[in-house]
XYZ file of C-alpha atoms in Angstrom:
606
model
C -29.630 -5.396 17.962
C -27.127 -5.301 20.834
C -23.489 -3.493 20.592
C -20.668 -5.304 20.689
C -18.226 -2.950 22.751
C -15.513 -5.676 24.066
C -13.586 -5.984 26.749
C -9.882 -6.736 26.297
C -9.010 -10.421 26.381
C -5.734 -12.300 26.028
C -7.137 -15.588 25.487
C -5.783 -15.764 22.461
C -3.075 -13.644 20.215
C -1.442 -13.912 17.320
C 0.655 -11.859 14.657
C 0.947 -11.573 10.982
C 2.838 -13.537 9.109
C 6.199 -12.375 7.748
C 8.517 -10.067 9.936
C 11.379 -8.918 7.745
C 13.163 -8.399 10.799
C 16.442 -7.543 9.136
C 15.710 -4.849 7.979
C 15.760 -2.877 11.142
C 18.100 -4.893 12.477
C 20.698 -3.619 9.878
C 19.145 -0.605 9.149
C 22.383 1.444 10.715
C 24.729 -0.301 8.200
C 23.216 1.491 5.363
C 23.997 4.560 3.332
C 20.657 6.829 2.518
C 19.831 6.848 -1.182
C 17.151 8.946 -1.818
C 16.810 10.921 1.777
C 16.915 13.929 -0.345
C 16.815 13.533 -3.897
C 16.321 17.142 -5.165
C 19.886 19.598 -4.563
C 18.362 22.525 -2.840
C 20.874 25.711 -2.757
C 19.742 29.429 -1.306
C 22.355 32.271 -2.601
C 21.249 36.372 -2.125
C 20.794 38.080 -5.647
C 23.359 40.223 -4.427
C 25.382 39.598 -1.346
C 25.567 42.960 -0.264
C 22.489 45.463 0.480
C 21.850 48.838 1.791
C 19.033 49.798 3.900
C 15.484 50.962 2.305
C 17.092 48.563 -0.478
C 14.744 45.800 -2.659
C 16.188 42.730 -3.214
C 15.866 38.866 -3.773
C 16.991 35.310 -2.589
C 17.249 32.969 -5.300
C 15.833 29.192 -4.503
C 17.433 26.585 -6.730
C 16.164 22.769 -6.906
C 17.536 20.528 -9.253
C 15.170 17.865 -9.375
C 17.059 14.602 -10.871
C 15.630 12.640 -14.397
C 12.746 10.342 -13.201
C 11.801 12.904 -10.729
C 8.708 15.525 -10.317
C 7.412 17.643 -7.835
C 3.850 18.737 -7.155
C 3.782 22.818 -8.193
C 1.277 24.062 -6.074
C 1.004 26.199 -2.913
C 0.470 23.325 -0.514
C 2.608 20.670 -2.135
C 5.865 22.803 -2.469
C 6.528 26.054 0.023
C 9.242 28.266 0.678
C 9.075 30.425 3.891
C 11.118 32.847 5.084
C 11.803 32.940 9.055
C 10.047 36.565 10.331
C 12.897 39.016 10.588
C 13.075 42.621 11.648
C 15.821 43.548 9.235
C 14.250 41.779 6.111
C 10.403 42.161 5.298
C 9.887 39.460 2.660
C 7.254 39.419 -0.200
C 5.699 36.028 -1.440
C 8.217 33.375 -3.034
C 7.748 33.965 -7.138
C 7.645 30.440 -9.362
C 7.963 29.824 -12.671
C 5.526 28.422 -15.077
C 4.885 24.606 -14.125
C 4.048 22.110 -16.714
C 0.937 20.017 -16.828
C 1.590 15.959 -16.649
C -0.639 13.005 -16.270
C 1.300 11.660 -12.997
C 0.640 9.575 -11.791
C -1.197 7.886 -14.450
C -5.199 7.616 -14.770
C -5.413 9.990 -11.849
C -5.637 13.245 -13.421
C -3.284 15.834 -14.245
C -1.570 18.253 -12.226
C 1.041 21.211 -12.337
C 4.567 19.944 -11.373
C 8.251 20.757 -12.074
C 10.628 18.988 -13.227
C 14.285 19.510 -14.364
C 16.430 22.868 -12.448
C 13.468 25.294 -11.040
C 14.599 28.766 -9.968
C 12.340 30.390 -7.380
C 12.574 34.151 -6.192
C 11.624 35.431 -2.967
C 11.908 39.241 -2.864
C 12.430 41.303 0.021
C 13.254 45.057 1.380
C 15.631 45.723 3.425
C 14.564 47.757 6.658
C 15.415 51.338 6.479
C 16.889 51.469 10.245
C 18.927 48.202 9.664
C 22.221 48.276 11.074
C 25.360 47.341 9.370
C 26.861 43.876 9.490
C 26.745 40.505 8.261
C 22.734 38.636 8.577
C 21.650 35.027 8.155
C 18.807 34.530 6.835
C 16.871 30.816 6.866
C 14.017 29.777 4.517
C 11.788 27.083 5.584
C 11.376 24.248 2.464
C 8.739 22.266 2.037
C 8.490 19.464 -0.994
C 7.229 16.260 -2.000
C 9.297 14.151 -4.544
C 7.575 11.592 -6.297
C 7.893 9.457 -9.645
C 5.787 8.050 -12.110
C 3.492 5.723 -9.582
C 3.309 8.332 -6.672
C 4.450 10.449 -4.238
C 7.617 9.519 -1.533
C 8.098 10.771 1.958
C 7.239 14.808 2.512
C 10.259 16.848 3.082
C 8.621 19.342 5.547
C 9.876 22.180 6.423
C 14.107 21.752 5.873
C 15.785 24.595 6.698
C 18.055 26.318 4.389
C 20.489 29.100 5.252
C 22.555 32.117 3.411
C 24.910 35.432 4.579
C 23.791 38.756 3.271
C 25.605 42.307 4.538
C 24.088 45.583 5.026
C 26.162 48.469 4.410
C 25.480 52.267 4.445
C 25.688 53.841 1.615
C 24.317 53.985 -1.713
C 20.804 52.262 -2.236
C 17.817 53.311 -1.501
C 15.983 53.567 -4.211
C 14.772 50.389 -5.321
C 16.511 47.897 -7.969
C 14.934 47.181 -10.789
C 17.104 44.505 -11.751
C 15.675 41.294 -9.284
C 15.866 37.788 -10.877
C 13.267 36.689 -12.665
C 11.821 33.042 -11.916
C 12.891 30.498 -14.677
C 13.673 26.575 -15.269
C 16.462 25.133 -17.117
C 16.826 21.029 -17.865
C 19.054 19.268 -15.639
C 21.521 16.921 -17.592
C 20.790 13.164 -19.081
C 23.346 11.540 -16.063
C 21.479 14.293 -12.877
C 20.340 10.876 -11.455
C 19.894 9.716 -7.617
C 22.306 7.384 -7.595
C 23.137 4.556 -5.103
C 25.884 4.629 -2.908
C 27.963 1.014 -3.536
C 27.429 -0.884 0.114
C 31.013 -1.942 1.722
C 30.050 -4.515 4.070
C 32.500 -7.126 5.813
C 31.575 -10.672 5.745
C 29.197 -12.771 6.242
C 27.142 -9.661 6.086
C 28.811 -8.979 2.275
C 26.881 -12.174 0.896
C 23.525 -11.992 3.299
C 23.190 -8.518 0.975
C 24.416 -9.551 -2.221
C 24.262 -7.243 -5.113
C 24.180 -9.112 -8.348
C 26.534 -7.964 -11.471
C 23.981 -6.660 -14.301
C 26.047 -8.494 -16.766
C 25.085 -12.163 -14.831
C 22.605 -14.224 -15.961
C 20.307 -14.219 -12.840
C 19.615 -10.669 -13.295
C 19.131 -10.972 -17.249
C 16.430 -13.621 -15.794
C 14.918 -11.428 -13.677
C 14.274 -8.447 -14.725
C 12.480 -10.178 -17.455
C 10.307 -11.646 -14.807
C 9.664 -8.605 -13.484
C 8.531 -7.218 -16.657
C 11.220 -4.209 -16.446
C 11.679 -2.274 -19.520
C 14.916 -1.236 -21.640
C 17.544 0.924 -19.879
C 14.942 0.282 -16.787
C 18.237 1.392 -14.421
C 17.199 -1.238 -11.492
C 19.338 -3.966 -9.967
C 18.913 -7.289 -8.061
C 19.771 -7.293 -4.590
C 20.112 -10.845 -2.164
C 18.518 -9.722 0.954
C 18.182 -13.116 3.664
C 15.180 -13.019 5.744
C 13.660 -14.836 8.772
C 9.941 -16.370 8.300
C 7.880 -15.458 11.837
C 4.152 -15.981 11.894
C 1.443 -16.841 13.987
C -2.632 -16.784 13.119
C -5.230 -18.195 14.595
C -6.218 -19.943 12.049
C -2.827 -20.640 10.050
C -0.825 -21.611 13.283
C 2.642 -21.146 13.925
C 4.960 -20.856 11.601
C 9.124 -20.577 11.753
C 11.595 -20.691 9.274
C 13.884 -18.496 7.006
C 13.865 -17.159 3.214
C 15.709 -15.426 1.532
C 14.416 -12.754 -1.273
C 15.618 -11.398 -4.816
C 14.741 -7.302 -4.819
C 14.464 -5.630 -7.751
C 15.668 -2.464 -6.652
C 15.748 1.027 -8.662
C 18.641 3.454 -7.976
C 16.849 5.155 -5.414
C 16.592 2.518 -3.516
C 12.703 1.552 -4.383
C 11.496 -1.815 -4.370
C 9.004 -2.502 -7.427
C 9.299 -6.529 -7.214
C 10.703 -9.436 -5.229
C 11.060 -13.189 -5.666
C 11.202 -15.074 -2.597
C 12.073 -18.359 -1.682
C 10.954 -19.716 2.252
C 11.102 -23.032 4.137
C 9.479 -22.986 7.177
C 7.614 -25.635 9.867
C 4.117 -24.578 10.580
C 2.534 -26.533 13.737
C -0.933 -27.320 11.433
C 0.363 -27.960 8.461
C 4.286 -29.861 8.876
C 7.366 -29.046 6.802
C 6.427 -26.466 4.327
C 8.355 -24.955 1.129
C 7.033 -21.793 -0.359
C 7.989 -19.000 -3.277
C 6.365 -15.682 -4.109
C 6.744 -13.346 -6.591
C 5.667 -9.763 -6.341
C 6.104 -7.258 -9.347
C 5.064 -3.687 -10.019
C 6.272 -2.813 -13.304
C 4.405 0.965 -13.400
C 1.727 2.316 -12.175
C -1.677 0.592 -12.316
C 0.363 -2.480 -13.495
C 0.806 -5.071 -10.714
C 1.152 -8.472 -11.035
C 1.350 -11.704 -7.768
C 1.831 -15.284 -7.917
C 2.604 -17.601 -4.762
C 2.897 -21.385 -3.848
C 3.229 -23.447 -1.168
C 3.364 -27.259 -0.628
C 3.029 -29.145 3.356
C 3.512 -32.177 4.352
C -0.026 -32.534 5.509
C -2.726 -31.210 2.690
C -1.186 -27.726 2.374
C -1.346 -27.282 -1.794
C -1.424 -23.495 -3.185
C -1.407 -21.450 -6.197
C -2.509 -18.076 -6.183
C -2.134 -15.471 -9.255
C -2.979 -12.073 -9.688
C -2.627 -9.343 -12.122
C -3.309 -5.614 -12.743
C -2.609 -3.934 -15.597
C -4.675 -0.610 -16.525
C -1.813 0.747 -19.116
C -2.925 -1.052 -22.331
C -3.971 0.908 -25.754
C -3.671 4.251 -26.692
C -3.493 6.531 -23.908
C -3.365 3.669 -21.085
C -7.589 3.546 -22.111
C -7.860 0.003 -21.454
C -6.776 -2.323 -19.461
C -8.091 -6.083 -17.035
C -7.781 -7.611 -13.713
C -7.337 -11.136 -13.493
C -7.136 -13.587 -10.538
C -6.618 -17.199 -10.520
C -7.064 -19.880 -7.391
C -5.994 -23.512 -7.052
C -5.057 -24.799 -3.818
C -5.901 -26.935 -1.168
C -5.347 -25.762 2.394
C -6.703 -28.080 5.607
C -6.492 -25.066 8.017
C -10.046 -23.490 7.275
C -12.290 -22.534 10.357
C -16.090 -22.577 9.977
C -18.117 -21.046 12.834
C -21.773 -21.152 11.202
C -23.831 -18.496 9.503
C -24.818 -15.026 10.887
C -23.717 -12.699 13.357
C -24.269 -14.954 16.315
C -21.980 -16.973 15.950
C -19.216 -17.745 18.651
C -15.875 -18.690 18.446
C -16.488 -21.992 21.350
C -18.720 -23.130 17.774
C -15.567 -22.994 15.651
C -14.579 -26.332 13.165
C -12.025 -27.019 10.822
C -12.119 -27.965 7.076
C -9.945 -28.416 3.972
C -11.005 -26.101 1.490
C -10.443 -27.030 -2.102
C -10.712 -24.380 -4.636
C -10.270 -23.782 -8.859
C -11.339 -20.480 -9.794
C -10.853 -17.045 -10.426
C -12.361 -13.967 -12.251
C -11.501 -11.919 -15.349
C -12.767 -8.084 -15.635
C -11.881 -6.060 -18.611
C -11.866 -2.131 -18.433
C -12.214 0.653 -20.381
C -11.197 4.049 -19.161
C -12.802 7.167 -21.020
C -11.615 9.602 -18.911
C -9.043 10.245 -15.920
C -10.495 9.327 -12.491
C -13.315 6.772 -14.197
C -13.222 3.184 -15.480
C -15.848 1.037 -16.321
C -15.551 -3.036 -15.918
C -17.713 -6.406 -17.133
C -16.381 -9.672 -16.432
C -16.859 -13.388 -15.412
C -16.161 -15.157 -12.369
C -16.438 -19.212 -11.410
C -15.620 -20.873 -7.960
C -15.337 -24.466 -7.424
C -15.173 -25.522 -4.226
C -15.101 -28.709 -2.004
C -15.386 -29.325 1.377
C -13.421 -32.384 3.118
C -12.231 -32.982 6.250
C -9.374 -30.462 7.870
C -5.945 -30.875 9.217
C -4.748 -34.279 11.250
C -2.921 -31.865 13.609
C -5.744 -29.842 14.572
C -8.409 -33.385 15.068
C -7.539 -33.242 18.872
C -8.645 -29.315 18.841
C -11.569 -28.570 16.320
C -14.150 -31.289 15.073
C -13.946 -31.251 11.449
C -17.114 -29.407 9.715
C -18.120 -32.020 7.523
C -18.488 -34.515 10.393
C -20.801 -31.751 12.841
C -24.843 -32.302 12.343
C -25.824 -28.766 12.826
C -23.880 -27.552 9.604
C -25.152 -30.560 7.715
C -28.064 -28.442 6.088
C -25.574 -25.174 5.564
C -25.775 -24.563 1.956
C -22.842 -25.758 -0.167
C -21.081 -27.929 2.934
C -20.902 -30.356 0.190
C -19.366 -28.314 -2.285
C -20.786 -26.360 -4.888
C -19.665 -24.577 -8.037
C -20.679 -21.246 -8.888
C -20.480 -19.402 -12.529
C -21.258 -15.548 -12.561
C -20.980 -12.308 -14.749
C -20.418 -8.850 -13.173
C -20.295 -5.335 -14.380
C -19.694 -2.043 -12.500
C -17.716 1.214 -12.159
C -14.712 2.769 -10.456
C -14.234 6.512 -9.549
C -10.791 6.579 -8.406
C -9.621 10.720 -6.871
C -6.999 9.604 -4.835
C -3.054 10.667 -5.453
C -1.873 7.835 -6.288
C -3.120 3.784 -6.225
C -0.978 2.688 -3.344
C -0.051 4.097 0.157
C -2.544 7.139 -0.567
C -2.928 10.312 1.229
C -5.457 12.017 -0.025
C -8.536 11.683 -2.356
C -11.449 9.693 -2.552
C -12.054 5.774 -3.961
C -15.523 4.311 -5.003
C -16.066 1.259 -6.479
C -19.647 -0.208 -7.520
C -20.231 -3.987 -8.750
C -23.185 -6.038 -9.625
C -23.289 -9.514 -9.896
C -25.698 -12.060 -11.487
C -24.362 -15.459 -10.190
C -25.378 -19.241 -11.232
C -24.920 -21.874 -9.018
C -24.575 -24.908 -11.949
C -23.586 -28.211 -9.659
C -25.896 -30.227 -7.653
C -27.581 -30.143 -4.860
C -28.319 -26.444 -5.636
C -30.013 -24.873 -2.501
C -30.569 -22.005 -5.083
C -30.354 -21.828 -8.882
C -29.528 -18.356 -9.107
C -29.050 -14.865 -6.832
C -28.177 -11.592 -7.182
C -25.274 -9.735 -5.680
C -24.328 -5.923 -5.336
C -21.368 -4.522 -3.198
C -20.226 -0.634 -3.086
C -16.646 0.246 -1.624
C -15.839 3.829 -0.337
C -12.968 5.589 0.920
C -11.878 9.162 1.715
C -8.270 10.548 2.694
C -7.535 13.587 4.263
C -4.017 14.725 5.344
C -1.990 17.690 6.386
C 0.177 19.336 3.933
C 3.254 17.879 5.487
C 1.643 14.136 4.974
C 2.780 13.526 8.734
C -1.345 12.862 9.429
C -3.623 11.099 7.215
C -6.953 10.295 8.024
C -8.922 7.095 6.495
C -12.807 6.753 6.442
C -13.712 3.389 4.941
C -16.833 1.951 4.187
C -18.282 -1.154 2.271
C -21.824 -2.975 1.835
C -22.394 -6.202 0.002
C -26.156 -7.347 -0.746
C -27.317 -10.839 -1.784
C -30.858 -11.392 -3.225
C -30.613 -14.621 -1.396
C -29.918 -16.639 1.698
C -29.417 -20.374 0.317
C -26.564 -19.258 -1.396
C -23.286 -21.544 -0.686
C -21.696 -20.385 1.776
C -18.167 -20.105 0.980
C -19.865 -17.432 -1.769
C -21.516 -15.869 0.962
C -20.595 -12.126 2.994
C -17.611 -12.453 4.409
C -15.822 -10.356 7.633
C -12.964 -10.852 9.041
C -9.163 -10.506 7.951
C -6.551 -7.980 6.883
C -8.695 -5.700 5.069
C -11.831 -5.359 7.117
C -12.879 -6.010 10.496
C -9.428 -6.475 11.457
C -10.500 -8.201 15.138
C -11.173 -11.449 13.860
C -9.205 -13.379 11.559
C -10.428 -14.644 8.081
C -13.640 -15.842 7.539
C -14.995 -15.465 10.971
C -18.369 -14.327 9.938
C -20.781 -15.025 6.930
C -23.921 -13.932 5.904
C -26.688 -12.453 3.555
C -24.852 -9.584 4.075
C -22.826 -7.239 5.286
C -21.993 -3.751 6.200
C -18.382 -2.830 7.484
C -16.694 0.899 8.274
C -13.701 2.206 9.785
C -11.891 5.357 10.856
C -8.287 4.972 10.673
C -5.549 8.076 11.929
C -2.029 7.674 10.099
C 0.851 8.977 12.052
C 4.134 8.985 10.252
C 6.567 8.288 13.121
C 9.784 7.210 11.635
C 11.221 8.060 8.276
C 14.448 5.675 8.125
C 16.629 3.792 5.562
C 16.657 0.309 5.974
C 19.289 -2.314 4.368
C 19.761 1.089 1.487
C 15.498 1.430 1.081
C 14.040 4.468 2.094
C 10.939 3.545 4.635
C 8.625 4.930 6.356
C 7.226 3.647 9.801
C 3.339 4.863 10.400
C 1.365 4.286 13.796
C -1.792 4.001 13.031
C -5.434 3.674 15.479
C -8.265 2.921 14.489
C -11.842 1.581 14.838
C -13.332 -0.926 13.019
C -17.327 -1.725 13.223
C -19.662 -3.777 11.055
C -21.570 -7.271 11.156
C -23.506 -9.898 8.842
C -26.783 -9.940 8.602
C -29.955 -11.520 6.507
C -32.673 -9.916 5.061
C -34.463 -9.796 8.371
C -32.540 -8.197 10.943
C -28.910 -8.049 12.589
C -28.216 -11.299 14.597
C -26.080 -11.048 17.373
C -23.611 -8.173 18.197
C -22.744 -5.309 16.227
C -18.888 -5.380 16.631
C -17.120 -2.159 17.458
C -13.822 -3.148 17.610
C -10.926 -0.829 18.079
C -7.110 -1.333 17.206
C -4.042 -0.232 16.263
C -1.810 -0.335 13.026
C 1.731 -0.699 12.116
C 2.780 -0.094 8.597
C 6.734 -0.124 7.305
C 6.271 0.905 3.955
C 8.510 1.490 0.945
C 7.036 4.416 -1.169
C 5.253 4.433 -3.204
C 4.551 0.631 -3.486
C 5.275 -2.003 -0.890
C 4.668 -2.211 2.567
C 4.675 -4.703 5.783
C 1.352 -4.131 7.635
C 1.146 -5.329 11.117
C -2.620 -4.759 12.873
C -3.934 -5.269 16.091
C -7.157 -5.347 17.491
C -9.656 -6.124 20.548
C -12.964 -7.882 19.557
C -15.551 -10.418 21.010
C -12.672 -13.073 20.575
C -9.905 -11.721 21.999
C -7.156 -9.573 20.932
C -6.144 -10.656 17.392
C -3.306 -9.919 14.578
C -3.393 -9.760 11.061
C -0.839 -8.709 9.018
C 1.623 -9.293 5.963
C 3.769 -7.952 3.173
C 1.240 -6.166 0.292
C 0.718 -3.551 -1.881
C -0.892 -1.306 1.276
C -4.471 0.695 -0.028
């Protein structure tokens, strides 16, 4: 086995495929909606003291309807700054209650409504007369129903107190006690109305609630009564360039469904673009996230030359009594003439790379039952059907087509091949919440018992398991978070189509090669990946965060036999702009065997 550690190369680069460049480009035109949701006030339980005196600040946070925030030590902290004059005793909380948020992860202690904190202190018996400020150090996490937002670490928060001589003493046995109140029906974060001159005024359109559009769409979005949202025009240019999609230009323009705090939970999109592989191109998307652990996609996309897509997926975990059941369902049909095929195993180089249409019906079903928070169990059904033809006309002077190449004539399923299977596993799920995590840890187990039911069948039947793990770690303040990732797929056999086969390369593993690049028996892929959050900034009236993220990347395909090839160790770095807690535009880079490549795109970031 030899180890890939590669040299940078600019042969070739690319980068992902939508840049929602607007949004930092009038960022500074935008009012902050939810910077800091919870009022936070600091007042002295008296404002006068006397030396050798006991008394007590009083912490208020009024934390608006909607709104929760984690009740323990390292989620939410109040610290006083070290003072001669004041010797200060630990901050005193009341009760918390005990919630299920965010769902199917567990409960926790949190606090909702108006929370009074205490934080005691004596008064130093030499302290001199005179007028003191005293600052408290506030740390807090705000989150909703499907997760956690941005970390408000550390905010300082300041109040007068006077020492006087005279009286005191002797202790007072009258300090506040801790306690929580509700906060009214209408304590909401509310939106700040955007003034904007024009063109800019209609580029950003709010919609009237009372229109039909937004009567439309909220229904598509699956938004329930009295959901509070609204439907915001946002235009958008449409930059991309893969390796193995081409380049692409063009502009869009996108329908958010926005809540009042200015968080995204769907968008309907509507591009034209040219891309140089596949012509003229006209594309939609629509992206929805209705509550947590219910998620639904769909996209299409037509070319001039071959370019046919439809693509739907949903997740919905929230079904039953008690959210205990719940399915994932995915559905393919498209066309697309811009496949690469480089051969099987790990040896493979890119100088062997050829282009095919891929044709594909298919999709899977899994149905699962959840008997307890942080578990759920799955069985379902999957079929592919798949045919191979020749690629794009634009790309005939660049790659031969696959189909028309001898050595791949004998590759299993380079005529096509359909494939019906039944799976069944389990999912132990620790982390915070389902998407932009921080901490916890994800495991998912499946087994597969696959048929392959057209002919020629270079193998009736096979076998397939595959385990995904990940572990977070971050610092209290959520400014670091640390990824370990790991996945192994293994197939009871090697004549197995291959289009069904192992597969590395992409967005989500092995991020130095773009998708596809490798197939096999089977695989083994890991990463360590360091999360800096850089940049906390509101963008076009959505609170985002901008992370930095390095990383390393290592695994390879393989057969039964032994690794062929190199063992790619492939490091890289991330960009993620995300929208707490759901969306996010994920931009990576990395250096591997060919080159230094991009992936990237908008997604529900893991």
């Amino acid at each position: 086995m030899k180890l890939n550690l590669p040299s940078v190369s600019l042969k070739r680069m690319t980068f992902p495929a939508f840049l929602f460049a607007s949004l930092v480009f009038f960022s500074g035109l935008f009012a902050q909606t939810v910077e800091n949701p919870v009022q936070i006030s600091v007042k002295p339980a008296s404002p006068v003291v006397h030396p050798g005196e006991q008394s007590a600040l009083i912490v208020t946070l009024r934390i608006p309807q909607g709104f929760w925030i984690a009740a323990s030590t390292h989620a939410t902290r109040i610290t006083p700054i070290a003072d001669q004059v004041f010797q200060f005793q630990p901050p005193r909380f009341p009760r918390p209650d005990v919630a299920g948020v965010p769902v199917h992860l567990g409960t926790r202690q949190v606090y909702t409504g108006e929370v009074q904190a205490v934080v005691p202190f004596t008064v130093s018996p030499g302290a001199a007369p005179g007028a003191y400020t005293i600052t408290l150090e506030i740390t807090y996490i705000p989150a909703l129903n499907a997760g956690e937002l941005s970390t408000h670490f550390k905010e300082p928060y300041t109040t007068r107190i006077r020492v006087v001589f005279g009286g005191g003493g002797g202790g007072n046995p009258g300090l506040p006690q801790p306690a929580r109140r509700p906060v009214p029906p209408d304590f909401l974060v509310k939106e700040r109305k955007l003034q904007l001159p024009a063109p800019l005024s209609s580029m950003f359109y709010t919609w009237s609630e009372q229109s039909a559009v937004p009567r439309f769409l909220h229904r598509l979005f699956i938004d329930p009564p009295n959901h509070g949202k609204h439907i915001q025009t946002v235009w958008t240019p449409v930059v991309g360039s893969t390796e193995n999609n081409g380049q692409s230009l063009g502009m869009g323009v996108a329908l958010m469904n926005v809540t009042r705090e200015g968080i995204m939970t769907g968008t309907l999109q509507f591009r034209g673009l040219y891309n140089e592989y596949a012509g003229a191109t006209a594309g939609m998307e629509v992206i929805s996230c209705p509550a947590a652990y219910f998620n639904y996609r769909f996209s299409a996309e037509i070319s001039e030359d071959k370019n046919r897509q439809a693509r739907f997926h949903m997740e919905n975990l929230t079904l039953g009594k008690n959210d205990r059941f719940g399915f994932e369902l995915q559905a393919n049909a498209f066309q697309d003439p811009r496949y690469r095929f480089s051969g099987l195993g790990g040896a493979t180089n890119e100088e062997d790379q050829t282009n095919y249409t891929h044709e594909e019906f298919g999709g899977f079903l899994d149905v699962y039952w959840l008997p307890v928070n942080h578990w759920r169990f799955f069985v379902g059904g999957r079929i592919r059907s798949v045919d191979v033809k020749r690629g794009a006309d634009r790309l005939a002077d660049d790659f031969p087509y696959t189909v028309d190449v001898a050595a791949f004539r004998n590759v299993p399923g380079i005529d096509g091949a359909t494939v019906v299977g039944q799976e069944a596993g389990f999912v132990y799920d620790g982390r915070n919440q389902e998407f932009t995590p921080s901490r916890g840890t994800y495991f998912k187990f499946t087994a597969e018992f696959n048929q392959v039911t057209s002919s020629p069948k270079p193998v009736s039947t096979y076998g397939r398991f595959r385990t995904e793990f990940r572990r977070y770690f971050s610092t209290v303040d959520k400014r670091y978070t640390l990824l370990v990732r790991n996945s192994l797929t293994f197939t009871t056999s090697e004549k197995i189509p291959f289009f069904d086969q192992a597969t590395l390369g992409g967005l989500e593993n092995l991020r130095a090669f773009d998708l596809g690049r490798f197939y096999g028996q089977h695989a083994v892929f890991g990463s360590v990946e360091l999360r800096y959050q850089a940049m906390h900034k509101v963008m076009m009236g959505f609170p985002m965060d901008l992370e930095v993220a390095p990383f390393v990347d290592f695994g390879q395909v393989f057969n039964s036999t032994d690794f062929e090839g190199e063992f790619n160790v492939n490091p890289g770095l991330s960009l993620r702009v995300l929208n707490k807690p759901n969306i996010g535009l994920i931009v990576n880079g990395a250096v591997g065997q060919d080159g230094v490549i991009f992936t990237g795109g908008v997604d529900f970031p893991f």
